[in-house]
Every structure is written in C-alpha cells, then in structure tokens.
Amino acid sequence: MRRHVRHAIALVATATTLTGGLLASTGTPAEAATAGPAPSRYSDDFNGDGYHDLAIGSPDAGVKVTGADGATTTLGSAGYVTVSYGGKYGAQKTGLKVVTQNSPGVPGDAAQGRRFGEVLTSGDFNADGYADLAVGTGDEQVALIWGSATGLKGGTAVADPLDRPGYGVVLKAGDFTGDGKTDLVVGYSTSLRLFRGPFKADGSPVSTQQLDLGRDYPVFGPQEAQNRIAVGRINKGAIDDLVVLGEKTQLGERMRGRVLLGGASGLRFTPVTIRGGNSIAIADFDKDGYGDIAVGDAENQIDTEYAAGLVRVNYGSSTGVDENRSVRTFTEDSAGIPGSVERTDRFGSSVAAADLNLDGYPELIVGAPGERKATCEHCYISGGGFYVLKSSSKGVTGIGSAFYAYNAPGLPRPAGTYRIPWHLKTTDLNNDKQPEITIPVRAGAGEVWSVGTKDGKVAGTSPTVVVKPPVDPQVGTGYEFGVLAR
C-alpha cells in the first residue's frame, strides 16, 4: 500500500512548463544518512533514470475481473493509469504497463464508475529519490503510487481527514513550505487543503492546513478544476506558490482568482486577485525573476463572437502581481497573431509555456480547438490547433507568432474526426533541451501526441511520437485516454 514520497523543487518556468522540478531530498528519513544522491532530479522521473516520464490516465476505461466461478466481468469506467517513460528517443510507444486498483500493492479495488486516473499529479512524496504519482478518482479517493528503479509499483491511500464532499477533485504537488520536501494540495468541492510532506508509509502527511482563499470556490468538474490551478514561483526564491482561478457561478458570473504565496508556515492568503478563466500557466516570460501568470478564457465573447476566447498575461512581483504594470491581453485579432477572432474558436482553452527557441525567454503556447478551415468555418470536421507567442525582456508579444493547425506538416492524421488541443503540456522527454509539446487527442480510442520542436519551430522539423493506449487484456478501450499529470 503506501510508501513515502518526496518533493521536487521547480524553477518557475519548469514547474509549469517543463513538467517536473528538481528533487530536493536524497532518501527516506531513515536512510538519508547513507542513501547517497537521489536517483533523479525530476519530479516526474518515476524510475530514476534521469529522464522525465509521462503519466497518463484513462478514467473511462473498463477493467475486467474474473469471479470465483471463472466468469469475466467488465467494470465500466473503473479506470487505469499508465506511464510512457522518457528516454533517448523520447516518449515510450510500446510496452506500456497498466496500473489499476487491482494491481499488486495499489490501494482499493477496481469498481464500476470509480474513474481511477481522473486526476493526476507527480512528485517525490516520500522523499526516497523516486518520483511518485498521486491519483484521484471520481468517487473521492486519493492514492499515492510509489516510484522505484523499475517504475511505478505499489502504493497507499491518502485518507480524507475531513470527510467532506469532492475530496481529491484537485491534486497539485510542490514545495510550498521551503523545506525541500514535496507537499500535496488537495481540493474539495469548495475549498483546498495543504497536506505537508513527506508522507509516511501509511499515507499520512506531517500535517494539514486549510487554505484561505477569501471565499468558497465551487468546482464543477475535476478536469476543469485541475486546469484552473497552477503551481509556480512568483515572488522569487525557492518556495512554490499557488494560483487559483475563479470558477463561473451557476449564474454565469466569473469570480476573480487568488494568488497564494508559499512560506515556512505554508501557503498564505494574499489580497491579490486576477481575472478568471479556464486555463493557466506560470512562467517568467520577461526574465525579471518573477513568475508571470497567463490566464486563458476560452469562453470570452468578443463583440458578437461567442466563445472567441482571449489570454491575459499578469506580470509577477514580490506581492504576487505587479499592479503598476498593465495586464496584456491577446486575441486572434492582436497584432502579429495569425487569423482573426471568430465564434467558438475558444482561443485560450489551454495554455502552456516553454523556451522553444532557447533564447532564455519562454514562449506562450495557446490552444484553440475551435479554429477550423476558413472555407468551412461552421462544418463539424477535424480541426483545432495551437499558437506559439514569443517573449522578450518586455514580456509576451504577438509579434512573430505562429499557428500550427491540426493538419500541420509533421503531425499525425488519425482516422475519423478529431480536434486539437483540449489540453497542452510541455516537457523534455529525451533530454535534448528542446521541449516537446504534449497533446491528448480524442480520435477513436484516444491517443497522446508528443510533438517535437527544434529552434523554435514545431512539428515537421522534429518527429512527433504517438502514444496509444496499452495493449492489455485486463482493460478495455478508454475514449478519455490522455489525462495528463500536472
């Protein structure tokens, strides 16, 4: 069941752009004096080989079980997780292993509708030098799956100390106290709680802390909630901070988001607020040492164009946000950005950041899954794409932006109708210093693209690796294969 996990300290751009940070401890508390260097420095290196790994959930997949009478039953939407391990050639394509709640050492039992793998985040929660995976389900359970020299193996359950609705709807890892250990932020239906690491073998944290957000934040779905919260380093230093975007209320009102700054006593409330949205990325776009906050609001109406979408960039400061510096707003009509504002383009549905051209300034990557061919704007066909916006000492700019459509040269062409991207993530799976852009694609059974980049160019110049669901008789096909740890 449970083992120990430890934390990864991440640079601002790394914590939210290149998945995984630096591991801070060298072993379990009992072994620290003799264990030597940690096997890996990344918070998503589950097997300690020095490469980032890609954890993927498939919560709607069925899990097959055999009864005492020998009959096989499929438990619909029991769910599973898998890992595409990074290496010299990037993401692993074959030989992926399934982890279900029926796997040896994994807490709980596979159950109909449980949706194991619906929420994922990673970090070294037990401080043994291997990254671990925190897994949330659709029925309010949280499990830690332990990393090891052979990858994910065994685990333990994390008990809910409050027994409140929505437990585990959000999971975010980071060192929010600055002690070099990985902590876990756990979401409930209307609140967040900090579980301070390292975790013991029975899954218990050192302590817990109710987070003050200034008001309740209702959560209307785990994936939406996970996309609206980000970890990064905003006010300099070596301690992670948290940004929580406001949800839309049932009346359609968008609540303002909050910035919580980390410290020795945990995450603390600040009066800083930002405009809400549905996606967020934190990176130091202007290289002034402060983490900047990019917020995508894909449902924003521009003039009469419903759900055209926009992105706002808030620049960081010692207090959270630089109130003396104007928020930059980008739409598909902004100077230098290809295309134009159109209904349901949903520009800003997902945002990510990474230094693609290796000039030291992270680019802002913006998803627009509703962007379609100009000749068939309102046809339901394959479509979507993403924009790459450059940055400089002045921050993000639209000048010189590029758009990569679903059918850009170098991208795969799945059979049937599909759209990209409903989520973006960046990481460097082959350690070539050129980040890949990871895109879950719902085409038939679902698949994940690891899109290569080179010298600031995307696709065509570097291969795209397609990761498909594991071939395993114990699980069925999951349309939702592609939930990413973040």
CSV table of C-alpha atoms in Angstrom, one decimal:
chain,number,residue,atom,x,y,z
A,1,MET,CA,0.0,0.0,0.0
A,2,ARG,CA,1.5,3.3,0.9
A,3,ARG,CA,5.0,4.3,0.7
A,4,HIS,CA,6.8,7.6,1.1
A,5,VAL,CA,7.1,10.4,-1.4
A,6,ARG,CA,9.2,13.4,-1.7
A,7,HIS,CA,9.1,16.7,-3.4
A,8,ALA,CA,10.6,18.3,-6.5
A,9,ILE,CA,11.7,21.8,-6.4
A,10,ALA,CA,10.9,23.5,-9.7
A,11,LEU,CA,12.1,26.6,-11.3
A,12,VAL,CA,9.2,28.9,-12.2
A,13,ALA,CA,9.4,28.1,-15.9
A,14,THR,CA,10.0,24.4,-15.1
A,15,ALA,CA,7.2,24.0,-12.5
A,16,THR,CA,4.5,24.8,-15.0
A,17,THR,CA,6.2,24.4,-18.4
A,18,LEU,CA,8.7,21.7,-18.4
A,19,THR,CA,6.9,19.1,-16.4
A,20,GLY,CA,8.8,18.3,-13.2
A,21,GLY,CA,11.2,20.0,-11.0
A,22,LEU,CA,14.4,19.3,-9.1
A,23,LEU,CA,14.1,16.7,-6.4
A,24,ALA,CA,15.2,18.1,-3.1
A,25,SER,CA,15.9,15.2,-0.7
A,26,THR,CA,18.3,12.3,-1.0
A,27,GLY,CA,16.3,9.4,0.6
A,28,THR,CA,13.7,8.4,3.1
A,29,PRO,CA,14.2,9.9,6.6
A,30,ALA,CA,15.6,6.6,7.9
A,31,GLU,CA,18.0,6.3,5.0
A,32,ALA,CA,19.1,9.9,4.4
A,33,ALA,CA,22.5,9.5,6.1
A,34,THR,CA,23.6,6.6,3.9
A,35,ALA,CA,21.4,6.6,0.8
A,36,GLY,CA,23.7,8.9,-1.2
A,37,PRO,CA,22.5,11.0,-4.2
A,38,ALA,CA,18.9,10.8,-5.3
A,39,PRO,CA,18.4,8.6,-8.3
A,40,SER,CA,16.8,11.5,-10.2
A,41,ARG,CA,16.3,15.3,-10.0
A,42,TYR,CA,12.9,15.4,-11.7
A,43,SER,CA,9.5,15.3,-10.0
A,44,ASP,CA,8.2,13.1,-12.8
A,45,ASP,CA,11.0,10.6,-13.2
A,46,PHE,CA,9.3,7.5,-11.8
A,47,ASN,CA,12.2,5.1,-12.4
A,48,GLY,CA,15.1,7.3,-11.5
A,49,ASP,CA,16.9,7.1,-14.9
A,50,GLY,CA,17.3,10.8,-15.3
A,51,TYR,CA,14.5,11.3,-17.9
A,52,HIS,CA,11.2,13.0,-17.5
A,53,ASP,CA,8.3,10.5,-17.8
A,54,LEU,CA,4.7,11.0,-18.9
A,55,ALA,CA,1.9,9.7,-16.7
A,56,ILE,CA,-1.4,9.2,-18.5
A,57,GLY,CA,-4.9,8.4,-17.1
A,58,SER,CA,-7.8,6.7,-18.8
A,59,PRO,CA,-10.6,7.1,-16.3
A,60,ASP,CA,-13.4,5.9,-18.5
A,61,ALA,CA,-11.8,2.6,-19.4
A,62,GLY,CA,-13.3,-0.6,-18.2
A,63,VAL,CA,-11.4,-3.1,-16.0
A,64,LYS,CA,-12.0,-6.8,-16.4
A,65,VAL,CA,-12.2,-9.0,-13.4
A,66,THR,CA,-12.7,-12.7,-13.0
A,67,GLY,CA,-15.1,-14.0,-10.4
A,68,ALA,CA,-14.8,-17.2,-8.3
A,69,ASP,CA,-16.9,-19.0,-10.9
A,70,GLY,CA,-14.4,-18.1,-13.6
A,71,ALA,CA,-16.7,-15.7,-15.4
A,72,THR,CA,-15.2,-12.4,-16.6
A,73,THR,CA,-17.0,-9.1,-15.9
A,74,THR,CA,-16.0,-5.7,-17.2
A,75,LEU,CA,-16.3,-2.9,-14.7
A,76,GLY,CA,-17.2,0.1,-16.8
A,77,SER,CA,-15.2,3.3,-16.1
A,78,ALA,CA,-13.2,1.7,-13.4
A,79,GLY,CA,-10.2,3.4,-14.9
A,80,TYR,CA,-6.4,2.9,-15.1
A,81,VAL,CA,-3.1,4.9,-15.4
A,82,THR,CA,0.0,4.2,-17.3
A,83,VAL,CA,3.4,5.7,-17.9
A,84,SER,CA,5.2,6.5,-21.1
A,85,TYR,CA,8.8,6.5,-19.8
A,86,GLY,CA,11.1,9.1,-21.3
A,87,GLY,CA,14.4,8.1,-22.9
A,88,LYS,CA,16.9,8.9,-25.6
A,89,TYR,CA,14.3,8.7,-28.3
A,90,GLY,CA,11.6,10.5,-26.4
A,91,ALA,CA,8.2,9.1,-25.2
A,92,GLN,CA,7.9,5.3,-25.0
A,93,LYS,CA,5.4,4.0,-27.6
A,94,THR,CA,5.3,0.3,-26.9
A,95,GLY,CA,5.3,-1.9,-23.8
A,96,LEU,CA,3.2,0.4,-21.7
A,97,LYS,CA,2.0,-1.2,-18.5
A,98,VAL,CA,-1.4,-0.8,-17.0
A,99,VAL,CA,-1.9,0.2,-13.3
A,100,THR,CA,-5.4,-0.4,-12.0
A,101,GLN,CA,-6.7,-0.7,-8.4
A,102,ASN,CA,-6.4,-4.5,-9.0
A,103,SER,CA,-2.7,-4.2,-9.5
A,104,PRO,CA,-0.5,-5.6,-6.7
A,105,GLY,CA,0.0,-3.2,-3.8
A,106,VAL,CA,-2.3,-0.5,-5.3
A,107,PRO,CA,-4.8,0.6,-2.6
A,108,GLY,CA,-8.5,-0.1,-3.1
A,109,ASP,CA,-10.3,-2.3,-5.6
A,110,ALA,CA,-11.4,-1.6,-9.1
A,111,ALA,CA,-15.1,-0.7,-9.1
A,112,GLN,CA,-17.7,0.3,-11.6
A,113,GLY,CA,-17.7,4.1,-12.2
A,114,ARG,CA,-14.8,4.7,-9.9
A,115,ARG,CA,-12.8,6.6,-12.7
A,116,PHE,CA,-9.3,5.8,-11.3
A,117,GLY,CA,-6.9,8.2,-13.0
A,118,GLU,CA,-9.3,11.1,-13.4
A,119,VAL,CA,-6.8,13.5,-11.6
A,120,LEU,CA,-3.1,13.1,-11.6
A,121,THR,CA,0.0,14.9,-10.3
A,122,SER,CA,3.5,13.8,-9.5
A,123,GLY,CA,6.4,14.5,-7.0
A,124,ASP,CA,8.6,12.6,-4.6
A,125,PHE,CA,6.1,12.4,-1.8
A,126,ASN,CA,8.0,10.0,0.5
A,127,ALA,CA,11.5,11.6,-0.1
A,128,ASP,CA,13.1,8.4,-1.3
A,129,GLY,CA,14.5,10.0,-4.5
A,130,TYR,CA,12.0,8.5,-6.9
A,131,ALA,CA,9.0,10.5,-8.2
A,132,ASP,CA,5.6,9.1,-7.2
A,133,LEU,CA,2.2,9.6,-8.7
A,134,ALA,CA,-0.9,10.9,-6.9
A,135,VAL,CA,-4.1,9.6,-8.3
A,136,GLY,CA,-7.6,10.9,-7.8
A,137,THR,CA,-10.8,9.1,-8.6
A,138,GLY,CA,-14.4,10.1,-9.4
A,139,ASP,CA,-15.6,8.8,-6.1
A,140,GLU,CA,-13.5,10.8,-3.7
A,141,GLN,CA,-10.4,8.7,-3.2
A,142,VAL,CA,-6.7,9.7,-3.4
A,143,ALA,CA,-3.9,7.2,-3.8
A,144,LEU,CA,-0.1,7.5,-3.9
A,145,ILE,CA,1.6,5.1,-6.4
A,146,TRP,CA,5.3,4.7,-5.5
A,147,GLY,CA,8.2,5.2,-7.9
A,148,SER,CA,11.1,2.7,-7.9
A,149,ALA,CA,14.0,1.6,-10.0
A,150,THR,CA,11.5,-0.3,-12.1
A,151,GLY,CA,8.9,2.4,-12.3
A,152,LEU,CA,5.6,2.7,-10.6
A,153,LYS,CA,4.9,-0.1,-8.2
A,154,GLY,CA,2.6,-0.5,-5.2
A,155,GLY,CA,1.1,2.4,-3.2
A,156,THR,CA,-1.1,3.6,-0.4
A,157,ALA,CA,-4.3,5.5,0.1
A,158,VAL,CA,-4.4,9.1,1.5
A,159,ALA,CA,-7.2,9.3,4.0
A,160,ASP,CA,-9.6,12.3,4.0
A,161,PRO,CA,-9.2,14.0,7.4
A,162,LEU,CA,-12.4,16.0,7.0
A,163,ASP,CA,-14.7,13.5,5.2
A,164,ARG,CA,-16.2,16.3,3.0
A,165,PRO,CA,-17.6,16.2,-0.5
A,166,GLY,CA,-15.4,16.4,-3.5
A,167,TYR,CA,-12.2,15.1,-1.9
A,168,GLY,CA,-9.4,14.8,-4.5
A,169,VAL,CA,-11.1,16.8,-7.2
A,170,VAL,CA,-7.8,18.7,-7.4
A,171,LEU,CA,-4.3,17.4,-6.8
A,172,LYS,CA,-1.2,19.7,-7.1
A,173,ALA,CA,2.3,18.9,-5.9
A,174,GLY,CA,5.0,21.4,-4.9
A,175,ASP,CA,7.3,22.6,-2.1
A,176,PHE,CA,5.1,25.2,-0.6
A,177,THR,CA,7.0,25.4,2.8
A,178,GLY,CA,10.6,25.6,1.5
A,179,ASP,CA,11.8,22.6,3.5
A,180,GLY,CA,12.8,20.6,0.4
A,181,LYS,CA,10.0,18.1,0.7
A,182,THR,CA,7.1,17.6,-1.6
A,183,ASP,CA,3.7,18.8,-0.3
A,184,LEU,CA,0.3,18.0,-1.8
A,185,VAL,CA,-2.6,20.4,-2.3
A,186,VAL,CA,-5.9,18.5,-2.3
A,187,GLY,CA,-9.2,20.0,-3.5
A,188,TYR,CA,-12.7,19.6,-2.1
A,189,SER,CA,-15.9,20.8,-3.7
A,190,THR,CA,-15.5,24.4,-2.5
A,191,SER,CA,-12.1,24.5,-0.7
A,192,LEU,CA,-8.4,23.5,-0.8
A,193,ARG,CA,-6.2,21.9,1.8
A,194,LEU,CA,-2.4,21.6,2.0
A,195,PHE,CA,-1.0,18.1,3.0
A,196,ARG,CA,2.5,18.7,4.2
A,197,GLY,CA,5.2,16.2,3.1
A,198,PRO,CA,6.9,13.9,3.4
A,199,PHE,CA,4.2,11.3,3.7
A,200,LYS,CA,4.6,8.3,5.9
A,201,ALA,CA,4.2,4.7,4.7
A,202,ASP,CA,0.6,4.7,5.8
A,203,GLY,CA,-0.2,7.7,3.6
A,204,SER,CA,-0.4,10.2,6.5
A,205,PRO,CA,1.3,13.7,6.0
A,206,VAL,CA,3.3,15.6,8.5
A,207,SER,CA,0.3,18.0,9.0
A,208,THR,CA,-2.5,19.6,7.1
A,209,GLN,CA,-3.6,23.2,6.6
A,210,GLN,CA,-6.9,24.6,5.5
A,211,LEU,CA,-6.1,27.2,2.7
A,212,ASP,CA,-7.7,30.6,3.0
A,213,LEU,CA,-9.0,31.6,-0.5
A,214,GLY,CA,-11.1,34.5,0.7
A,215,ARG,CA,-14.3,32.8,-0.3
A,216,ASP,CA,-15.5,29.4,-1.4
A,217,TYR,CA,-14.6,28.3,-5.0
A,218,PRO,CA,-17.3,25.9,-6.3
A,219,VAL,CA,-15.9,23.1,-8.5
A,220,PHE,CA,-17.9,21.9,-11.4
A,221,GLY,CA,-15.7,19.1,-12.6
A,222,PRO,CA,-12.2,17.6,-11.8
A,223,GLN,CA,-10.6,18.3,-15.2
A,224,GLU,CA,-11.9,21.8,-15.3
A,225,ALA,CA,-10.7,22.4,-11.7
A,226,GLN,CA,-7.3,20.9,-12.3
A,227,ASN,CA,-6.8,23.3,-15.3
A,228,ARG,CA,-7.7,26.3,-13.2
A,229,ILE,CA,-5.0,25.9,-10.6
A,230,ALA,CA,-1.2,26.2,-11.2
A,231,VAL,CA,2.0,25.8,-9.2
A,232,GLY,CA,5.0,28.1,-9.8
A,233,ARG,CA,7.4,30.6,-8.3
A,234,ILE,CA,6.0,34.1,-8.5
A,235,ASN,CA,7.8,36.2,-5.9
A,236,LYS,CA,11.3,34.8,-6.5
A,237,GLY,CA,13.0,32.4,-4.0
A,238,ALA,CA,12.9,28.7,-3.8
A,239,ILE,CA,9.4,28.2,-2.5
A,240,ASP,CA,6.4,27.3,-4.7
A,241,ASP,CA,3.3,29.4,-4.8
A,242,LEU,CA,-0.2,28.6,-5.9
A,243,VAL,CA,-2.6,30.5,-8.2
A,244,VAL,CA,-6.3,29.6,-8.1
A,245,LEU,CA,-8.6,30.9,-10.8
A,246,GLY,CA,-12.2,31.7,-10.1
A,247,GLU,CA,-14.9,29.4,-11.4
A,248,LYS,CA,-18.0,30.6,-13.2
A,249,THR,CA,-21.0,30.5,-10.9
A,250,GLN,CA,-24.3,28.9,-11.9
A,251,LEU,CA,-25.4,32.4,-12.9
A,252,GLY,CA,-22.5,32.8,-15.3
A,253,GLU,CA,-20.5,35.2,-13.1
A,254,ARG,CA,-16.7,34.8,-13.3
A,255,MET,CA,-15.1,35.0,-9.8
A,256,ARG,CA,-11.7,36.6,-9.6
A,257,GLY,CA,-8.7,34.3,-8.9
A,258,ARG,CA,-6.4,34.4,-6.0
A,259,VAL,CA,-2.6,34.2,-5.5
A,260,LEU,CA,-1.3,32.3,-2.5
A,261,LEU,CA,2.3,32.6,-1.6
A,262,GLY,CA,4.4,29.8,-0.1
A,263,GLY,CA,6.4,30.1,3.1
A,264,ALA,CA,7.7,28.2,6.1
A,265,SER,CA,4.2,28.1,7.7
A,266,GLY,CA,2.6,27.0,4.4
A,267,LEU,CA,0.5,28.8,1.7
A,268,ARG,CA,-0.8,32.1,2.8
A,269,PHE,CA,-3.7,34.2,1.5
A,270,THR,CA,-2.9,37.5,-0.3
A,271,PRO,CA,-5.3,40.2,-1.3
A,272,VAL,CA,-4.0,39.9,-4.9
A,273,THR,CA,-6.7,39.0,-7.4
A,274,ILE,CA,-6.7,38.3,-11.1
A,275,ARG,CA,-9.3,37.9,-13.8
A,276,GLY,CA,-10.7,34.4,-14.0
A,277,GLY,CA,-10.5,31.9,-16.9
A,278,ASN,CA,-10.4,28.2,-17.6
A,279,SER,CA,-6.6,27.6,-18.0
A,280,ILE,CA,-3.4,28.9,-16.5
A,281,ALA,CA,0.4,28.7,-16.9
A,282,ILE,CA,3.1,30.3,-14.8
A,283,ALA,CA,6.5,31.3,-16.3
A,284,ASP,CA,9.0,34.1,-16.1
A,285,PHE,CA,8.3,35.5,-19.6
A,286,ASP,CA,10.4,38.6,-19.3
A,287,LYS,CA,13.2,37.1,-17.2
A,288,ASP,CA,13.0,39.6,-14.3
A,289,GLY,CA,13.0,36.8,-11.7
A,290,TYR,CA,9.3,36.9,-11.0
A,291,GLY,CA,6.8,34.4,-12.3
A,292,ASP,CA,4.2,35.7,-14.6
A,293,ILE,CA,0.6,34.4,-14.8
A,294,ALA,CA,-1.0,33.7,-18.2
A,295,VAL,CA,-4.8,33.0,-18.0
A,296,GLY,CA,-6.8,31.7,-20.9
A,297,ASP,CA,-10.5,32.5,-21.0
A,298,ALA,CA,-11.8,30.4,-23.9
A,299,GLU,CA,-15.5,31.3,-23.3
A,300,ASN,CA,-15.0,35.0,-23.5
A,301,GLN,CA,-17.2,36.7,-26.0
A,302,ILE,CA,-15.6,39.4,-28.2
A,303,ASP,CA,-18.2,41.7,-29.7
A,304,THR,CA,-20.8,39.3,-31.1
A,305,GLU,CA,-18.4,36.4,-31.4
A,306,TYR,CA,-19.4,33.9,-28.8
A,307,ALA,CA,-16.6,31.9,-27.2
A,308,ALA,CA,-13.9,33.5,-29.4
A,309,GLY,CA,-11.5,33.5,-26.4
A,310,LEU,CA,-8.6,35.5,-25.2
A,311,VAL,CA,-5.5,35.3,-23.0
A,312,ARG,CA,-4.4,37.7,-20.3
A,313,VAL,CA,-0.8,37.9,-19.0
A,314,ASN,CA,-0.4,39.3,-15.5
A,315,TYR,CA,3.2,40.1,-14.6
A,316,GLY,CA,4.6,38.9,-11.3
A,317,SER,CA,6.1,40.9,-8.4
A,318,SER,CA,7.1,40.4,-4.7
A,319,THR,CA,3.5,40.6,-3.7
A,320,GLY,CA,2.2,38.3,-6.4
A,321,VAL,CA,1.1,40.6,-9.3
A,322,ASP,CA,2.7,43.9,-10.4
A,323,GLU,CA,-0.2,46.3,-10.1
A,324,ASN,CA,1.8,49.1,-11.7
A,325,ARG,CA,2.2,47.1,-14.9
A,326,SER,CA,-0.7,46.7,-17.3
A,327,VAL,CA,-2.2,43.3,-17.9
A,328,ARG,CA,-1.5,42.3,-21.5
A,329,THR,CA,-4.5,40.9,-23.4
A,330,PHE,CA,-4.2,38.8,-26.6
A,331,THR,CA,-6.8,37.6,-29.0
A,332,GLU,CA,-6.7,36.3,-32.5
A,333,ASP,CA,-7.0,39.9,-33.7
A,334,SER,CA,-3.9,41.0,-31.8
A,335,ALA,CA,-1.0,42.3,-33.9
A,336,GLY,CA,1.3,39.6,-35.2
A,337,ILE,CA,-1.1,36.7,-34.4
A,338,PRO,CA,-2.3,34.8,-37.5
A,339,GLY,CA,-6.0,34.5,-38.2
A,340,SER,CA,-8.9,36.6,-36.8
A,341,VAL,CA,-11.5,36.5,-34.0
A,342,GLU,CA,-14.3,34.1,-34.8
A,343,ARG,CA,-17.2,32.4,-33.0
A,344,THR,CA,-16.3,29.3,-30.9
A,345,ASP,CA,-12.6,29.3,-31.8
A,346,ARG,CA,-12.0,29.1,-28.0
A,347,PHE,CA,-8.6,30.7,-28.1
A,348,GLY,CA,-7.1,30.1,-24.6
A,349,SER,CA,-8.8,26.8,-23.9
A,350,SER,CA,-5.4,25.6,-22.7
A,351,VAL,CA,-2.1,27.5,-22.1
A,352,ALA,CA,1.4,26.3,-21.5
A,353,ALA,CA,4.9,27.7,-21.7
A,354,ALA,CA,8.4,26.6,-22.6
A,355,ASP,CA,11.6,28.1,-24.1
A,356,LEU,CA,11.2,26.6,-27.6
A,357,ASN,CA,13.9,28.7,-29.4
A,358,LEU,CA,16.4,28.5,-26.5
A,359,ASP,CA,16.8,32.3,-26.1
A,360,GLY,CA,16.1,32.2,-22.4
A,361,TYR,CA,12.5,33.6,-22.7
A,362,PRO,CA,9.7,31.1,-22.5
A,363,GLU,CA,7.2,31.1,-25.4
A,364,LEU,CA,3.5,31.1,-24.6
A,365,ILE,CA,1.6,28.3,-26.2
A,366,VAL,CA,-2.2,28.8,-26.6
A,367,GLY,CA,-4.7,26.2,-27.7
A,368,ALA,CA,-7.7,27.0,-30.0
A,369,PRO,CA,-9.6,23.7,-30.5
A,370,GLY,CA,-12.4,25.5,-32.4
A,371,GLU,CA,-10.2,27.0,-35.1
A,372,ARG,CA,-11.3,25.5,-38.4
A,373,LYS,CA,-10.7,25.8,-42.1
A,374,ALA,CA,-11.8,29.2,-43.4
A,375,THR,CA,-13.7,27.5,-46.3
A,376,CYS,CA,-15.8,25.5,-43.9
A,377,GLU,CA,-16.0,27.6,-40.7
A,378,HIS,CA,-19.2,26.0,-39.4
A,379,CYS,CA,-18.8,22.5,-40.6
A,380,TYR,CA,-18.2,19.8,-38.0
A,381,ILE,CA,-14.9,18.5,-39.3
A,382,SER,CA,-11.5,17.8,-37.8
A,383,GLY,CA,-9.9,21.0,-36.7
A,384,GLY,CA,-8.2,23.0,-34.0
A,385,GLY,CA,-4.6,24.0,-33.4
A,386,PHE,CA,-2.3,26.0,-31.2
A,387,TYR,CA,-0.5,29.3,-31.4
A,388,VAL,CA,3.1,30.0,-30.2
A,389,LEU,CA,3.6,33.5,-29.0
A,390,LYS,CA,7.2,34.8,-28.4
A,391,SER,CA,8.6,36.6,-25.4
A,392,SER,CA,11.3,39.1,-24.7
A,393,SER,CA,12.5,41.4,-21.9
A,394,LYS,CA,9.2,43.2,-22.4
A,395,GLY,CA,7.2,40.0,-21.8
A,396,VAL,CA,4.9,38.2,-24.2
A,397,THR,CA,4.3,39.7,-27.6
A,398,GLY,CA,2.1,38.7,-30.5
A,399,ILE,CA,4.8,39.8,-33.0
A,400,GLY,CA,6.2,36.8,-34.9
A,401,SER,CA,3.6,34.4,-33.6
A,402,ALA,CA,2.9,31.1,-35.4
A,403,PHE,CA,-0.1,28.9,-35.7
A,404,TYR,CA,0.0,25.1,-36.1
A,405,ALA,CA,-3.2,23.6,-37.3
A,406,TYR,CA,-4.4,20.1,-36.6
A,407,ASN,CA,-3.1,19.1,-40.1
A,408,ALA,CA,0.2,20.9,-40.0
A,409,PRO,CA,3.1,19.2,-41.7
A,410,GLY,CA,4.7,16.6,-39.4
A,411,LEU,CA,1.5,16.0,-37.3
A,412,PRO,CA,-0.2,12.6,-37.4
A,413,ARG,CA,-3.5,12.1,-39.2
A,414,PRO,CA,-5.8,9.9,-37.1
A,415,ALA,CA,-8.8,8.2,-38.8
A,416,GLY,CA,-12.2,9.9,-38.3
A,417,THR,CA,-13.0,13.3,-36.8
A,418,TYR,CA,-10.7,14.8,-34.2
A,419,ARG,CA,-9.8,18.1,-32.7
A,420,ILE,CA,-6.7,19.5,-31.0
A,421,PRO,CA,-5.9,20.6,-28.4
A,422,TRP,CA,-8.1,20.2,-25.4
A,423,HIS,CA,-5.0,20.3,-23.2
A,424,LEU,CA,-1.4,21.3,-23.7
A,425,LYS,CA,1.7,20.3,-21.6
A,426,THR,CA,5.4,20.8,-22.3
A,427,THR,CA,8.3,18.6,-21.2
A,428,ASP,CA,11.6,17.4,-22.5
A,429,LEU,CA,11.3,13.6,-22.6
A,430,ASN,CA,14.6,12.9,-24.4
A,431,ASN,CA,16.9,15.4,-22.6
A,432,ASP,CA,17.9,17.2,-25.8
A,433,LYS,CA,17.0,20.6,-24.3
A,434,GLN,CA,14.2,21.0,-26.9
A,435,PRO,CA,10.9,20.7,-25.1
A,436,GLU,CA,8.1,18.6,-26.6
A,437,ILE,CA,4.5,19.7,-26.7
A,438,THR,CA,2.2,17.0,-25.4
A,439,ILE,CA,-1.3,17.0,-26.8
A,440,PRO,CA,-4.1,14.5,-25.8
A,441,VAL,CA,-6.1,13.7,-28.9
A,442,ARG,CA,-9.6,12.2,-28.8
A,443,ALA,CA,-9.7,10.3,-32.1
A,444,GLY,CA,-11.5,7.0,-31.7
A,445,ALA,CA,-9.9,5.3,-28.7
A,446,GLY,CA,-7.8,8.4,-27.8
A,447,GLU,CA,-4.1,8.9,-28.1
A,448,VAL,CA,-1.4,11.3,-26.9
A,449,TRP,CA,1.0,13.2,-29.2
A,450,SER,CA,4.5,14.2,-28.1
A,451,VAL,CA,5.2,16.9,-30.7
A,452,GLY,CA,8.9,17.6,-31.2
A,453,THR,CA,10.3,21.1,-31.5
A,454,LYS,CA,13.6,22.5,-32.8
A,455,ASP,CA,15.0,26.0,-32.9
A,456,GLY,CA,11.6,27.4,-32.1
A,457,LYS,CA,9.8,25.5,-34.8
A,458,VAL,CA,7.1,23.0,-34.1
A,459,ALA,CA,6.3,19.7,-36.0
A,460,GLY,CA,7.9,19.0,-39.3
A,461,THR,CA,11.4,19.8,-38.0
A,462,SER,CA,11.3,17.2,-35.3
A,463,PRO,CA,9.4,13.9,-35.1
A,464,THR,CA,6.1,13.5,-33.3
A,465,VAL,CA,5.7,10.4,-31.2
A,466,VAL,CA,2.2,9.0,-30.9
A,467,VAL,CA,1.5,7.2,-27.6
A,468,LYS,CA,-1.5,4.9,-27.8
A,469,PRO,CA,-3.3,3.0,-25.0
A,470,PRO,CA,-1.5,-0.1,-23.7
A,471,VAL,CA,-2.5,-3.4,-25.2
A,472,ASP,CA,-3.6,-5.3,-22.1
A,473,PRO,CA,-6.4,-7.9,-21.8
A,474,GLN,CA,-7.3,-6.7,-18.3
A,475,VAL,CA,-8.6,-3.3,-19.5
A,476,GLY,CA,-11.0,-2.1,-22.2
A,477,THR,CA,-10.7,0.8,-24.6
A,478,GLY,CA,-11.0,4.3,-23.0
A,479,TYR,CA,-12.1,7.2,-25.1
A,480,GLU,CA,-10.7,9.6,-22.4
A,481,PHE,CA,-7.2,8.1,-22.6
A,482,GLY,CA,-5.0,11.3,-22.3
A,483,VAL,CA,-5.5,12.7,-18.8
A,484,LEU,CA,-2.0,14.1,-18.0
A,485,ALA,CA,-0.3,14.5,-14.7
A,486,ARG,CA,0.2,18.2,-14.0
